[in-house]
Amino acid sequence: MTLTTFWFTVIAFLWTGYFVLEGFDFGVGALMPLLSRNEADRKQVIGTIGPVWDGNEVWLITAVGAMFAAFPAWYSGLLSSFYLPLFLIVGGLIVRGVGLEWRGKVSSRRELALCDAGIVTGSVLTAFLWGAIFGNLLYGTAFATVLGGALSLTLAVLHGAVFVALKTTGPVRARARMAALLASVGAVPAAVAALSAIPADHGSAWMWAAALVAVSTLAAGVALAWRRREGMAFTATATTIAATTATLFGALWPAPLPGLTVAEAASAPYTLTVLTWIGLIALPGVIAYQSWTYWVFRKRLTSAVSDISVH
Amino acid sequence: MDALDLARWQFGVTTVYHFLFVPLTIGLGVFVAGLQTAWLRTGKEHYLRLTKFFGKLFLINFAMGVVTGLVQEFQFGMNWSDYSTFVGDVFGAPLAMEALLAFFLESTFLGLWIFGWDRLPRKAHLACLWAAVIGSNLSAYFILAANAWMKHPVGYEVVGGRARMTDLWAVLTNSTALAQIPHVVAAAFVVAGGFVIAVSGYQILRERGLPLTPRRTGRGLPETPDLDATVPLRRTPGMWRTALRGALVMTAIAGVVVAGSGDLSGQLLREQQPMKLAAAEGLRHDTTAAPFSPVPGVEIPGLLSILAAHDPNAQVQGIDDIQRRYATSFGTADYTPNLPVVFWSFRLMIYFGMAAVGLSVLGLWLTRRPRKRRGSRTERPVPSWFARLCVLALPLPTMAIIAGWLLSEIGRQPWTVQGELMTAASVSPGVSLAEVAITLAAFTVLYGVLALAEGALMLRHIKAGPEPAPAEPVRSDPDAVRLTPTLMY
């Protein structure tokens, strides 16, 4: 494997980490009003991602930063040609980020509602736009754009619903299970359509295999959520997103942008070698301490109201 | 007005805005970690209360720093794609390292700190905060190394119209970077120190029942207490004095580092960016014993030469002569930055910065430990006029830092990479005027609204003061639940 191929794989891996991790917290943000009947429920839902969402978002910063360093022409071409959608994504991440951070620090009902509006808008908009951008990049048609957006949004919602079901107790958990089943009504056809088209057009055997893994783990995830096997279901939906991202990056090889090959876009071997060493040293550490965070907060969240004997 | 101008405005607006929050994150994080460390070592309750109080303000501010930072990373590719393609091989590496080595550390461990009060052993919990603030400070290192490369490119060669890195170590130990990193990081500690000083001054006035501004309704009438009656006052003897003194020490020490590293930067300018140095004085011609004008029209002979070379007779190059030399070596173009902006930002940086640091030295002297006289060990109280001054001085460090960035980046024009790439050749060729105009307008509105919200939120939490002395968080105690940020884990 050449350095260029290796770095293309690393970037695919970073995007995979981003979509798997922030995928569920986009879903949680989007579903928050639907899973809640009162403020205690909303706190419970948002509490599932409270300690981790910001760390999840760094996967995006790292993926984009690594593209800048390893494939400058890919980075600059992609970002300048999807100018307005990316602006909306950044705007969405801004309102979502301040909503999540400030939610615990505001007092009035109106301010809470504003924070929630930021969280929901930012989550839905961003989850949709990532798929739309990549759908448009691959096919350039309106249909592919909408299908891509629908796929990323419904997968995020499903993944987030399963995560909430995994991390909560009581009525919120039950509603999250229902939401997961409902989301699958959109996610399954979108996944089947997109994941049969991409390997058919760019196809190699391994992409067909990845697409098959994505669709079958999606079906398994829904079935497991139905049977309340949430841990397994979450593993399945995470695998779906990972395999879908792998298929996508398979289609982006060897020309991640029209008229630009990976080899043309790449930085010189010196830079790629240096980055390889830094990545090899740093990334295992990152994965270790982020995993530790999930371990620290591994317990299910009970509703805040049941713990406080007021009202 | 074309897309280039608007893209420059957008970069200026979003970057200055981003840098309203970042210095507070860098400095206040360390201050809060210091408070929590003091609590762990001494067990004194007021350290814990201060930790939680300033911790909350830190987090309100942190959110803004993070989300506005996202814009920065995307902006290079969106608005400056030709720049990004040219420099990515060199400039991208510190950015990728920043994300990998600093941002992950910062975000992950801060999440653990916020939600880990009753989940982690005390020492591990404190270690999480230290890890997060080390992450913030490391991120400053990498981004400033990248920025320094634009002013003084090293460790690269240009092949096929693109810069190629030849030596990462040279990029990370660039002389310009090593001078500007302590300068900017220490300035961030001055900003955070100034913030804590202002908040403490405000709280001291409130505890004394004094208004922020001495108001006299008639001759000789005493000042009337003017307090926000809705907020119950909790007297906490000595607590704010502790916070104030800690911040004064931090600011004074940081001030020394700012001055020293600033001096170093000035000397590097003479070799590396002579145009910026000449523009900062408005010096037209190559001059020996170059003067410095504290205000226009007043010249102190030889002072600019001293600042730039530690030699009153040293030669400093002048704008017109540099322009002629650049035209010969780089081709005909205007190589002069915006002179009034560079001239004034240089001075305002110095004046505002010196005023902020001067305030801290004054405060340390006013609250100095009294000499032991006949066994009496009463502390000198913080004078009320000084407490007022502390509040009024709040904007000074931030204004100094903004002026410093204007000097640094507008003084670099017309280059994005000194001697290699001009700003006009850096902008995205495919992005239209309308697109930049839309995003510039939208960012301005969004940022304006968020600034008001952040200011209001900060002010409310400052007015509310720290929570009453918290009991030890006990997991089975229902009252303790409310002390944890949102939920029980």
Short mmCIF file of N, CA and C in Angstrom, two decimals, chain A residues 17-128:
data_model
loop_
_atom_site.label_atom_id
_atom_site.label_comp_id
_atom_site.label_asym_id
_atom_site.label_seq_id
_atom_site.Cartn_x
_atom_site.Cartn_y
_atom_site.Cartn_z
N GLY A 17 -15.39 7.42 11.97
CA GLY A 17 -15.50 7.71 13.40
C GLY A 17 -16.47 8.86 13.64
N TYR A 18 -16.37 9.88 12.79
CA TYR A 18 -17.25 11.03 12.96
C TYR A 18 -18.72 10.66 12.75
N PHE A 19 -19.00 9.96 11.65
CA PHE A 19 -20.41 9.64 11.36
C PHE A 19 -20.98 8.66 12.38
N VAL A 20 -20.17 7.70 12.84
CA VAL A 20 -20.68 6.74 13.84
C VAL A 20 -20.95 7.46 15.16
N LEU A 21 -20.00 8.30 15.59
CA LEU A 21 -20.12 8.91 16.91
C LEU A 21 -21.08 10.09 16.90
N GLU A 22 -20.84 11.05 16.00
CA GLU A 22 -21.77 12.18 16.03
C GLU A 22 -23.09 11.79 15.40
N GLY A 23 -23.09 10.70 14.63
CA GLY A 23 -24.35 10.20 14.10
C GLY A 23 -25.38 10.02 15.19
N PHE A 24 -24.98 9.35 16.28
CA PHE A 24 -26.01 9.15 17.31
C PHE A 24 -26.33 10.43 18.05
N ASP A 25 -25.33 11.32 18.24
CA ASP A 25 -25.77 12.52 18.95
C ASP A 25 -26.53 13.51 18.08
N PHE A 26 -26.38 13.43 16.74
CA PHE A 26 -27.34 14.15 15.87
C PHE A 26 -28.74 13.57 16.07
N GLY A 27 -28.83 12.24 16.08
CA GLY A 27 -30.12 11.59 16.24
C GLY A 27 -30.77 11.96 17.57
N VAL A 28 -29.96 11.96 18.63
CA VAL A 28 -30.49 12.31 19.95
C VAL A 28 -31.00 13.75 19.92
N GLY A 29 -30.24 14.65 19.32
CA GLY A 29 -30.67 16.05 19.25
C GLY A 29 -31.96 16.20 18.45
N ALA A 30 -32.04 15.47 17.32
CA ALA A 30 -33.23 15.58 16.48
C ALA A 30 -34.46 15.03 17.18
N LEU A 31 -34.28 13.96 17.96
CA LEU A 31 -35.43 13.28 18.56
C LEU A 31 -35.85 13.88 19.89
N MET A 32 -35.02 14.75 20.47
CA MET A 32 -35.27 15.21 21.84
C MET A 32 -36.70 15.65 22.09
N PRO A 33 -37.31 16.50 21.23
CA PRO A 33 -38.68 16.90 21.55
C PRO A 33 -39.68 15.75 21.39
N LEU A 34 -39.38 14.81 20.48
CA LEU A 34 -40.34 13.74 20.23
C LEU A 34 -40.33 12.69 21.35
N LEU A 35 -39.21 12.58 22.04
CA LEU A 35 -39.10 11.55 23.08
C LEU A 35 -39.50 12.07 24.45
N SER A 36 -39.85 13.36 24.52
CA SER A 36 -40.03 13.97 25.84
C SER A 36 -41.44 14.50 26.03
N ARG A 37 -41.92 14.37 27.25
CA ARG A 37 -43.21 14.96 27.60
C ARG A 37 -43.02 16.18 28.51
N ASN A 38 -41.87 16.24 29.16
CA ASN A 38 -41.63 17.35 30.09
C ASN A 38 -40.14 17.63 30.18
N GLU A 39 -39.80 18.63 30.98
CA GLU A 39 -38.41 19.07 31.08
C GLU A 39 -37.51 17.95 31.62
N ALA A 40 -38.03 17.18 32.55
CA ALA A 40 -37.21 16.09 33.11
C ALA A 40 -36.85 15.09 32.02
N ASP A 41 -37.81 14.78 31.15
CA ASP A 41 -37.52 13.87 30.03
C ASP A 41 -36.45 14.45 29.12
N ARG A 42 -36.60 15.76 28.83
CA ARG A 42 -35.64 16.39 27.92
C ARG A 42 -34.24 16.33 28.52
N LYS A 43 -34.15 16.59 29.83
CA LYS A 43 -32.84 16.51 30.48
C LYS A 43 -32.28 15.10 30.38
N GLN A 44 -33.16 14.13 30.54
CA GLN A 44 -32.71 12.75 30.48
C GLN A 44 -32.18 12.42 29.08
N VAL A 45 -32.92 12.86 28.05
CA VAL A 45 -32.50 12.57 26.67
C VAL A 45 -31.16 13.24 26.37
N ILE A 46 -31.08 14.55 26.64
CA ILE A 46 -29.85 15.28 26.34
C ILE A 46 -28.70 14.79 27.21
N GLY A 47 -29.04 14.36 28.43
CA GLY A 47 -28.01 13.85 29.34
C GLY A 47 -27.25 12.65 28.78
N THR A 48 -27.89 11.90 27.89
CA THR A 48 -27.19 10.72 27.34
C THR A 48 -25.97 11.12 26.52
N ILE A 49 -26.00 12.31 25.91
CA ILE A 49 -24.85 12.71 25.09
C ILE A 49 -24.05 13.83 25.74
N GLY A 50 -24.54 14.36 26.88
CA GLY A 50 -23.89 15.50 27.52
C GLY A 50 -22.38 15.39 27.62
N PRO A 51 -21.87 14.30 28.20
CA PRO A 51 -20.42 14.26 28.41
C PRO A 51 -19.61 13.97 27.14
N VAL A 52 -20.26 13.50 26.08
CA VAL A 52 -19.47 12.97 24.95
C VAL A 52 -19.60 13.73 23.64
N TRP A 53 -20.64 14.54 23.47
CA TRP A 53 -20.89 15.07 22.12
C TRP A 53 -19.74 15.95 21.63
N ASP A 54 -19.15 16.72 22.53
CA ASP A 54 -18.10 17.63 22.09
C ASP A 54 -16.86 16.84 21.62
N GLY A 55 -16.54 15.78 22.36
CA GLY A 55 -15.44 14.92 21.93
C GLY A 55 -15.75 14.25 20.60
N ASN A 56 -17.01 13.91 20.38
CA ASN A 56 -17.39 13.29 19.10
C ASN A 56 -17.17 14.25 17.94
N GLU A 57 -17.46 15.53 18.18
CA GLU A 57 -17.34 16.51 17.11
C GLU A 57 -15.88 16.71 16.70
N VAL A 58 -14.95 16.44 17.60
CA VAL A 58 -13.54 16.61 17.25
C VAL A 58 -13.13 15.64 16.14
N TRP A 59 -13.86 14.53 15.99
CA TRP A 59 -13.57 13.63 14.86
C TRP A 59 -13.74 14.36 13.53
N LEU A 60 -14.71 15.25 13.46
CA LEU A 60 -14.89 16.04 12.23
C LEU A 60 -13.71 17.00 12.04
N ILE A 61 -13.35 17.70 13.13
CA ILE A 61 -12.25 18.65 13.02
C ILE A 61 -10.98 17.92 12.60
N THR A 62 -10.79 16.72 13.15
CA THR A 62 -9.60 15.95 12.80
C THR A 62 -9.66 15.45 11.36
N ALA A 63 -10.85 14.98 10.94
CA ALA A 63 -10.98 14.49 9.57
C ALA A 63 -10.68 15.61 8.58
N VAL A 64 -11.25 16.80 8.84
CA VAL A 64 -11.05 17.92 7.92
C VAL A 64 -9.61 18.42 7.99
N GLY A 65 -9.06 18.48 9.21
CA GLY A 65 -7.67 18.90 9.37
C GLY A 65 -6.71 17.94 8.66
N ALA A 66 -7.00 16.64 8.75
CA ALA A 66 -6.15 15.64 8.10
C ALA A 66 -6.26 15.75 6.58
N MET A 67 -7.46 16.06 6.07
CA MET A 67 -7.60 16.28 4.63
C MET A 67 -6.77 17.48 4.19
N PHE A 68 -6.82 18.54 5.00
CA PHE A 68 -6.05 19.75 4.69
C PHE A 68 -4.56 19.41 4.59
N ALA A 69 -4.08 18.62 5.56
CA ALA A 69 -2.65 18.33 5.59
C ALA A 69 -2.24 17.29 4.54
N ALA A 70 -3.06 16.26 4.36
CA ALA A 70 -2.64 15.15 3.51
C ALA A 70 -3.06 15.33 2.05
N PHE A 71 -4.20 15.98 1.82
CA PHE A 71 -4.71 16.18 0.45
C PHE A 71 -5.22 17.61 0.30
N PRO A 72 -4.30 18.60 0.30
CA PRO A 72 -4.74 20.00 0.30
C PRO A 72 -5.72 20.33 -0.83
N ALA A 73 -5.49 19.79 -2.02
CA ALA A 73 -6.36 20.15 -3.14
C ALA A 73 -7.75 19.55 -2.99
N TRP A 74 -7.82 18.38 -2.36
CA TRP A 74 -9.13 17.77 -2.08
C TRP A 74 -9.89 18.64 -1.06
N TYR A 75 -9.17 18.98 0.03
CA TYR A 75 -9.76 19.83 1.07
C TYR A 75 -10.29 21.14 0.49
N SER A 76 -9.43 21.84 -0.25
CA SER A 76 -9.84 23.18 -0.72
C SER A 76 -10.90 23.06 -1.81
N GLY A 77 -10.80 22.03 -2.67
CA GLY A 77 -11.79 21.86 -3.73
C GLY A 77 -13.16 21.50 -3.17
N LEU A 78 -13.17 20.57 -2.21
CA LEU A 78 -14.45 20.14 -1.63
C LEU A 78 -15.11 21.31 -0.89
N LEU A 79 -14.34 22.02 -0.07
CA LEU A 79 -14.94 23.06 0.76
C LEU A 79 -15.39 24.27 -0.05
N SER A 80 -14.62 24.60 -1.10
CA SER A 80 -15.04 25.79 -1.86
C SER A 80 -16.15 25.46 -2.85
N SER A 81 -16.28 24.18 -3.25
CA SER A 81 -17.35 23.90 -4.22
C SER A 81 -18.69 23.61 -3.53
N PHE A 82 -18.67 23.21 -2.25
CA PHE A 82 -19.95 23.07 -1.52
C PHE A 82 -20.07 24.21 -0.52
N TYR A 83 -19.98 25.41 -1.03
CA TYR A 83 -19.82 26.59 -0.18
C TYR A 83 -21.01 26.83 0.74
N LEU A 84 -22.19 26.99 0.14
CA LEU A 84 -23.36 27.33 0.96
C LEU A 84 -23.82 26.16 1.85
N PRO A 85 -23.86 24.91 1.34
CA PRO A 85 -24.21 23.81 2.25
C PRO A 85 -23.26 23.71 3.44
N LEU A 86 -21.97 23.91 3.19
CA LEU A 86 -21.03 23.81 4.31
C LEU A 86 -21.20 24.97 5.27
N PHE A 87 -21.56 26.13 4.72
CA PHE A 87 -21.85 27.25 5.62
C PHE A 87 -23.03 26.89 6.52
N LEU A 88 -24.07 26.26 5.93
CA LEU A 88 -25.22 25.86 6.74
C LEU A 88 -24.83 24.81 7.78
N ILE A 89 -23.92 23.91 7.39
CA ILE A 89 -23.47 22.90 8.36
C ILE A 89 -22.75 23.58 9.53
N VAL A 90 -21.85 24.50 9.20
CA VAL A 90 -21.12 25.18 10.27
C VAL A 90 -22.10 25.97 11.15
N GLY A 91 -23.05 26.66 10.50
CA GLY A 91 -24.07 27.39 11.26
C GLY A 91 -24.88 26.45 12.15
N GLY A 92 -25.25 25.30 11.58
CA GLY A 92 -26.00 24.31 12.35
C GLY A 92 -25.20 23.81 13.55
N LEU A 93 -23.92 23.54 13.33
CA LEU A 93 -23.09 23.06 14.43
C LEU A 93 -22.92 24.14 15.50
N ILE A 94 -22.93 25.41 15.06
CA ILE A 94 -22.80 26.50 16.04
C ILE A 94 -24.04 26.57 16.93
N VAL A 95 -25.23 26.62 16.33
CA VAL A 95 -26.43 26.79 17.17
C VAL A 95 -26.65 25.53 18.02
N ARG A 96 -26.28 24.38 17.47
CA ARG A 96 -26.43 23.15 18.22
C ARG A 96 -25.46 23.12 19.40
N GLY A 97 -24.22 23.53 19.14
CA GLY A 97 -23.21 23.50 20.19
C GLY A 97 -23.54 24.44 21.34
N VAL A 98 -23.92 25.69 21.02
CA VAL A 98 -24.24 26.60 22.13
C VAL A 98 -25.52 26.15 22.82
N GLY A 99 -26.47 25.60 22.07
CA GLY A 99 -27.70 25.09 22.69
C GLY A 99 -27.38 24.01 23.71
N LEU A 100 -26.52 23.08 23.32
CA LEU A 100 -26.18 21.98 24.23
C LEU A 100 -25.41 22.50 25.45
N GLU A 101 -24.48 23.43 25.22
CA GLU A 101 -23.65 23.90 26.34
C GLU A 101 -24.43 24.82 27.27
N TRP A 102 -25.29 25.64 26.69
CA TRP A 102 -25.97 26.65 27.51
C TRP A 102 -27.24 26.11 28.15
N ARG A 103 -27.72 24.96 27.67
CA ARG A 103 -28.99 24.44 28.15
C ARG A 103 -29.02 24.32 29.67
N GLY A 104 -27.91 23.87 30.23
CA GLY A 104 -27.86 23.70 31.68
C GLY A 104 -27.63 25.00 32.43
N LYS A 105 -27.46 26.11 31.73
CA LYS A 105 -27.11 27.34 32.41
C LYS A 105 -28.13 28.45 32.26
N VAL A 106 -29.21 28.17 31.52
CA VAL A 106 -30.27 29.17 31.40
C VAL A 106 -31.36 28.81 32.41
N SER A 107 -32.29 29.75 32.65
CA SER A 107 -33.26 29.48 33.69
C SER A 107 -34.70 29.48 33.19
N SER A 108 -35.06 30.42 32.33
CA SER A 108 -36.48 30.52 32.01
C SER A 108 -36.89 29.49 30.96
N ARG A 109 -38.18 29.23 30.92
CA ARG A 109 -38.74 28.29 29.96
C ARG A 109 -38.45 28.73 28.52
N ARG A 110 -38.53 30.05 28.30
CA ARG A 110 -38.33 30.57 26.96
C ARG A 110 -36.88 30.32 26.50
N GLU A 111 -35.95 30.54 27.41
CA GLU A 111 -34.55 30.32 27.04
C GLU A 111 -34.27 28.85 26.79
N LEU A 112 -34.87 28.00 27.60
CA LEU A 112 -34.71 26.56 27.36
C LEU A 112 -35.25 26.20 25.98
N ALA A 113 -36.41 26.78 25.63
CA ALA A 113 -37.00 26.49 24.32
C ALA A 113 -36.08 26.96 23.20
N LEU A 114 -35.42 28.11 23.40
CA LEU A 114 -34.48 28.60 22.37
C LEU A 114 -33.30 27.65 22.22
N CYS A 115 -32.76 27.20 23.35
CA CYS A 115 -31.65 26.24 23.29
C CYS A 115 -32.10 24.98 22.56
N ASP A 116 -33.31 24.50 22.90
CA ASP A 116 -33.81 23.28 22.26
C ASP A 116 -33.99 23.48 20.77
N ALA A 117 -34.48 24.66 20.38
CA ALA A 117 -34.64 24.94 18.95
C ALA A 117 -33.29 24.86 18.25
N GLY A 118 -32.27 25.42 18.88
CA GLY A 118 -30.92 25.35 18.32
C GLY A 118 -30.44 23.91 18.19
N ILE A 119 -30.68 23.11 19.23
CA ILE A 119 -30.22 21.72 19.22
C ILE A 119 -30.92 20.94 18.10
N VAL A 120 -32.25 21.08 18.01
CA VAL A 120 -33.01 20.31 17.03
C VAL A 120 -32.66 20.77 15.61
N THR A 121 -32.70 22.09 15.36
CA THR A 121 -32.39 22.60 14.03
C THR A 121 -31.00 22.19 13.60
N GLY A 122 -30.04 22.42 14.48
CA GLY A 122 -28.66 22.11 14.14
C GLY A 122 -28.47 20.63 13.86
N SER A 123 -29.11 19.78 14.66
CA SER A 123 -28.93 18.34 14.48
C SER A 123 -29.55 17.86 13.17
N VAL A 124 -30.79 18.26 12.90
CA VAL A 124 -31.50 17.80 11.70
C VAL A 124 -30.80 18.32 10.44
N LEU A 125 -30.52 19.63 10.46
CA LEU A 125 -29.92 20.26 9.29
C LEU A 125 -28.57 19.62 8.95
N THR A 126 -27.74 19.48 9.95
CA THR A 126 -26.39 18.97 9.70
C THR A 126 -26.43 17.50 9.28
N ALA A 127 -27.26 16.71 9.98
CA ALA A 127 -27.34 15.29 9.62
C ALA A 127 -27.82 15.12 8.19
N PHE A 128 -28.77 15.94 7.76
CA PHE A 128 -29.26 15.85 6.38
C PHE A 128 -28.20 16.30 5.38
#
